Amino acid sequence: MQTKTEKEMRKMKVVLCCGGEGCAEVVFAADGVEIGEAKLTAAEWNLLVDKIRSGELKKIESA
């Protein structure tokens, strides 16, 4: 059974912009997640989230 948050994530769309044009979108679909042109399965997305939360993936410091 899906939680309310999981159901909301399935129809969510986030635009990633840093002030430029051609911004990437993160689109959540029933079968996975699309980030720009990259497509992740739900399992791959969950692994990415786990790596961010654990600190294995961090922000990139700009020069």
Tab-separated table of N, CA and C in Angstrom:
chain	number	residue	atom	x	y	z
A	1	MET	N	0.837	-1.188	0.000
A	1	MET	CA	0.000	0.000	0.000
A	1	MET	C	0.881	1.250	0.000
A	2	GLN	N	0.541	2.202	-0.843
A	2	GLN	CA	1.327	3.430	-0.942
A	2	GLN	C	0.860	4.445	0.094
A	3	THR	N	1.825	5.186	0.629
A	3	THR	CA	1.484	6.269	1.538
A	3	THR	C	1.042	7.476	0.724
A	4	LYS	N	0.471	8.460	1.397
A	4	LYS	CA	0.041	9.684	0.716
A	4	LYS	C	1.229	10.359	0.039
A	5	THR	N	2.379	10.385	0.714
A	5	THR	CA	3.573	11.007	0.139
A	5	THR	C	4.008	10.287	-1.128
A	6	GLU	N	3.981	8.956	-1.122
A	6	GLU	CA	4.355	8.195	-2.318
A	6	GLU	C	3.405	8.487	-3.469
A	7	LYS	N	2.122	8.608	-3.182
A	7	LYS	CA	1.150	8.924	-4.225
A	7	LYS	C	1.399	10.320	-4.787
A	8	GLU	N	1.722	11.274	-3.902
A	8	GLU	CA	2.001	12.638	-4.357
A	8	GLU	C	3.260	12.676	-5.209
A	9	MET	N	4.286	11.898	-4.839
A	9	MET	CA	5.538	11.863	-5.598
A	9	MET	C	5.309	11.326	-7.001
A	10	ARG	N	4.359	10.425	-7.175
A	10	ARG	CA	4.100	9.800	-8.470
A	10	ARG	C	3.621	10.810	-9.505
A	11	LYS	N	3.083	11.943	-9.066
A	11	LYS	CA	2.573	12.914	-10.027
A	11	LYS	C	3.280	14.266	-9.907
A	12	MET	N	4.440	14.275	-9.296
A	12	MET	CA	5.149	15.524	-9.059
A	12	MET	C	6.130	15.829	-10.187
A	13	LYS	N	6.349	17.112	-10.428
A	13	LYS	CA	7.306	17.573	-11.432
A	13	LYS	C	8.082	18.732	-10.820
A	14	VAL	N	9.400	18.673	-10.893
A	14	VAL	CA	10.262	19.709	-10.330
A	14	VAL	C	11.166	20.220	-11.440
A	15	VAL	N	11.308	21.539	-11.551
A	15	VAL	CA	12.189	22.136	-12.551
A	15	VAL	C	13.457	22.597	-11.843
A	16	LEU	N	14.615	22.184	-12.376
A	16	LEU	CA	15.911	22.547	-11.805
A	16	LEU	C	16.526	23.653	-12.648
A	17	CYS	N	16.632	24.840	-12.080
A	17	CYS	CA	17.181	25.984	-12.809
A	17	CYS	C	18.168	26.742	-11.938
A	18	CYS	N	19.239	27.154	-12.549
A	18	CYS	CA	20.216	28.000	-11.864
A	18	CYS	C	20.337	29.329	-12.601
A	19	GLY	N	19.224	29.849	-13.063
A	19	GLY	CA	19.221	31.133	-13.733
A	19	GLY	C	19.480	31.080	-15.222
A	20	GLY	N	19.677	29.914	-15.772
A	20	GLY	CA	19.937	29.793	-17.203
A	20	GLY	C	18.746	29.236	-17.951
A	21	GLU	N	18.953	29.013	-19.241
A	21	GLU	CA	17.901	28.429	-20.061
A	21	GLU	C	18.126	26.928	-20.173
A	22	GLY	N	17.134	26.234	-20.684
A	22	GLY	CA	17.251	24.792	-20.872
A	22	GLY	C	17.311	24.035	-19.562
A	23	CYS	N	16.471	24.432	-18.631
A	23	CYS	CA	16.469	23.823	-17.302
A	23	CYS	C	16.016	22.369	-17.348
A	24	ALA	N	16.672	21.530	-16.569
A	24	ALA	CA	16.279	20.121	-16.479
A	24	ALA	C	15.033	19.993	-15.617
A	25	GLU	N	14.220	19.003	-15.936
A	25	GLU	CA	13.033	18.710	-15.148
A	25	GLU	C	13.202	17.352	-14.492
A	26	VAL	N	12.654	17.227	-13.298
A	26	VAL	CA	12.556	15.937	-12.628
A	26	VAL	C	11.081	15.584	-12.641
A	27	VAL	N	10.735	14.503	-13.355
A	27	VAL	CA	9.338	14.097	-13.500
A	27	VAL	C	9.173	12.721	-12.872
A	28	PHE	N	8.261	12.629	-11.903
A	28	PHE	CA	7.972	11.367	-11.238
A	28	PHE	C	6.809	10.705	-11.949
A	29	ALA	N	7.002	9.465	-12.395
A	29	ALA	CA	5.960	8.696	-13.077
A	29	ALA	C	5.727	7.404	-12.303
A	30	ALA	N	4.683	6.687	-12.663
A	30	ALA	CA	4.342	5.450	-11.959
A	30	ALA	C	5.457	4.412	-12.042
A	31	ASP	N	6.209	4.418	-13.140
A	31	ASP	CA	7.231	3.392	-13.338
A	31	ASP	C	8.652	3.867	-13.071
A	32	GLY	N	8.832	5.108	-12.614
A	32	GLY	CA	10.171	5.596	-12.327
A	32	GLY	C	10.251	7.107	-12.332
A	33	VAL	N	11.464	7.607	-12.493
A	33	VAL	CA	11.740	9.040	-12.427
A	33	VAL	C	12.572	9.433	-13.636
A	34	GLU	N	12.241	10.567	-14.253
A	34	GLU	CA	13.038	11.111	-15.348
A	34	GLU	C	13.710	12.383	-14.858
A	35	ILE	N	15.029	12.460	-15.057
A	35	ILE	CA	15.788	13.661	-14.720
A	35	ILE	C	16.418	14.130	-16.013
A	36	GLY	N	15.881	15.203	-16.577
A	36	GLY	CA	16.329	15.633	-17.895
A	36	GLY	C	16.045	14.511	-18.874
A	37	GLU	N	17.076	14.009	-19.523
A	37	GLU	CA	16.910	12.907	-20.465
A	37	GLU	C	17.195	11.555	-19.823
A	38	ALA	N	17.697	11.561	-18.587
A	38	ALA	CA	17.992	10.302	-17.888
A	38	ALA	C	16.726	9.757	-17.242
A	39	LYS	N	16.545	8.440	-17.324
A	39	LYS	CA	15.382	7.795	-16.717
A	39	LYS	C	15.857	6.803	-15.669
A	40	LEU	N	15.297	6.907	-14.471
A	40	LEU	CA	15.631	5.999	-13.381
A	40	LEU	C	14.408	5.175	-13.015
A	41	THR	N	14.635	3.917	-12.683
A	41	THR	CA	13.549	3.105	-12.143
A	41	THR	C	13.301	3.562	-10.709
A	42	ALA	N	12.222	3.108	-10.121
A	42	ALA	CA	11.941	3.453	-8.726
A	42	ALA	C	13.079	2.976	-7.821
A	43	ALA	N	13.611	1.792	-8.078
A	43	ALA	CA	14.710	1.255	-7.263
A	43	ALA	C	15.967	2.116	-7.398
A	44	GLU	N	16.274	2.560	-8.612
A	44	GLU	CA	17.445	3.419	-8.831
A	44	GLU	C	17.258	4.765	-8.142
A	45	TRP	N	16.060	5.329	-8.224
A	45	TRP	CA	15.763	6.596	-7.552
A	45	TRP	C	15.948	6.432	-6.048
A	46	ASN	N	15.404	5.361	-5.480
A	46	ASN	CA	15.511	5.132	-4.041
A	46	ASN	C	16.965	4.986	-3.617
A	47	LEU	N	17.783	4.335	-4.431
A	47	LEU	CA	19.209	4.202	-4.143
A	47	LEU	C	19.889	5.574	-4.164
A	48	LEU	N	19.543	6.404	-5.136
A	48	LEU	CA	20.092	7.760	-5.211
A	48	LEU	C	19.725	8.557	-3.961
A	49	VAL	N	18.473	8.490	-3.548
A	49	VAL	CA	18.027	9.190	-2.336
A	49	VAL	C	18.798	8.678	-1.120
A	50	ASP	N	18.960	7.363	-0.998
A	50	ASP	CA	19.715	6.790	0.120
A	50	ASP	C	21.148	7.304	0.150
A	51	LYS	N	21.790	7.396	-1.015
A	51	LYS	CA	23.178	7.863	-1.085
A	51	LYS	C	23.286	9.342	-0.707
A	52	ILE	N	22.304	10.137	-1.083
A	52	ILE	CA	22.305	11.553	-0.698
A	52	ILE	C	22.109	11.674	0.806
A	53	ARG	N	21.134	10.965	1.344
A	53	ARG	CA	20.841	11.040	2.781
A	53	ARG	C	21.995	10.535	3.638
A	54	SER	N	22.722	9.531	3.157
A	54	SER	CA	23.831	8.966	3.931
A	54	SER	C	25.070	9.859	3.896
A	55	GLY	N	25.074	10.838	2.988
A	55	GLY	CA	26.228	11.718	2.864
A	55	GLY	C	27.230	11.255	1.828
A	56	GLU	N	26.952	10.123	1.191
A	56	GLU	CA	27.861	9.619	0.157
A	56	GLU	C	27.894	10.562	-1.049
A	57	LEU	N	26.771	11.189	-1.356
A	57	LEU	CA	26.703	12.195	-2.424
A	57	LEU	C	26.457	13.550	-1.783
A	58	LYS	N	27.260	14.527	-2.178
A	58	LYS	CA	27.169	15.861	-1.583
A	58	LYS	C	27.133	16.919	-2.667
A	59	LYS	N	26.892	18.142	-2.257
A	59	LYS	CA	26.901	19.264	-3.190
A	59	LYS	C	28.285	19.427	-3.800
A	60	ILE	N	28.318	19.914	-5.018
A	60	ILE	CA	29.574	20.249	-5.679
A	60	ILE	C	29.827	21.728	-5.423
A	61	GLU	N	30.973	22.029	-4.870
A	61	GLU	CA	31.325	23.420	-4.588
A	61	GLU	C	31.787	24.088	-5.871
A	62	SER	N	31.206	25.228	-6.189
A	62	SER	CA	31.615	25.944	-7.398
A	62	SER	C	32.895	26.724	-7.128
A	63	ALA	N	33.660	26.934	-8.187
A	63	ALA	CA	34.967	27.595	-8.064
A	63	ALA	C	34.844	29.061	-7.790
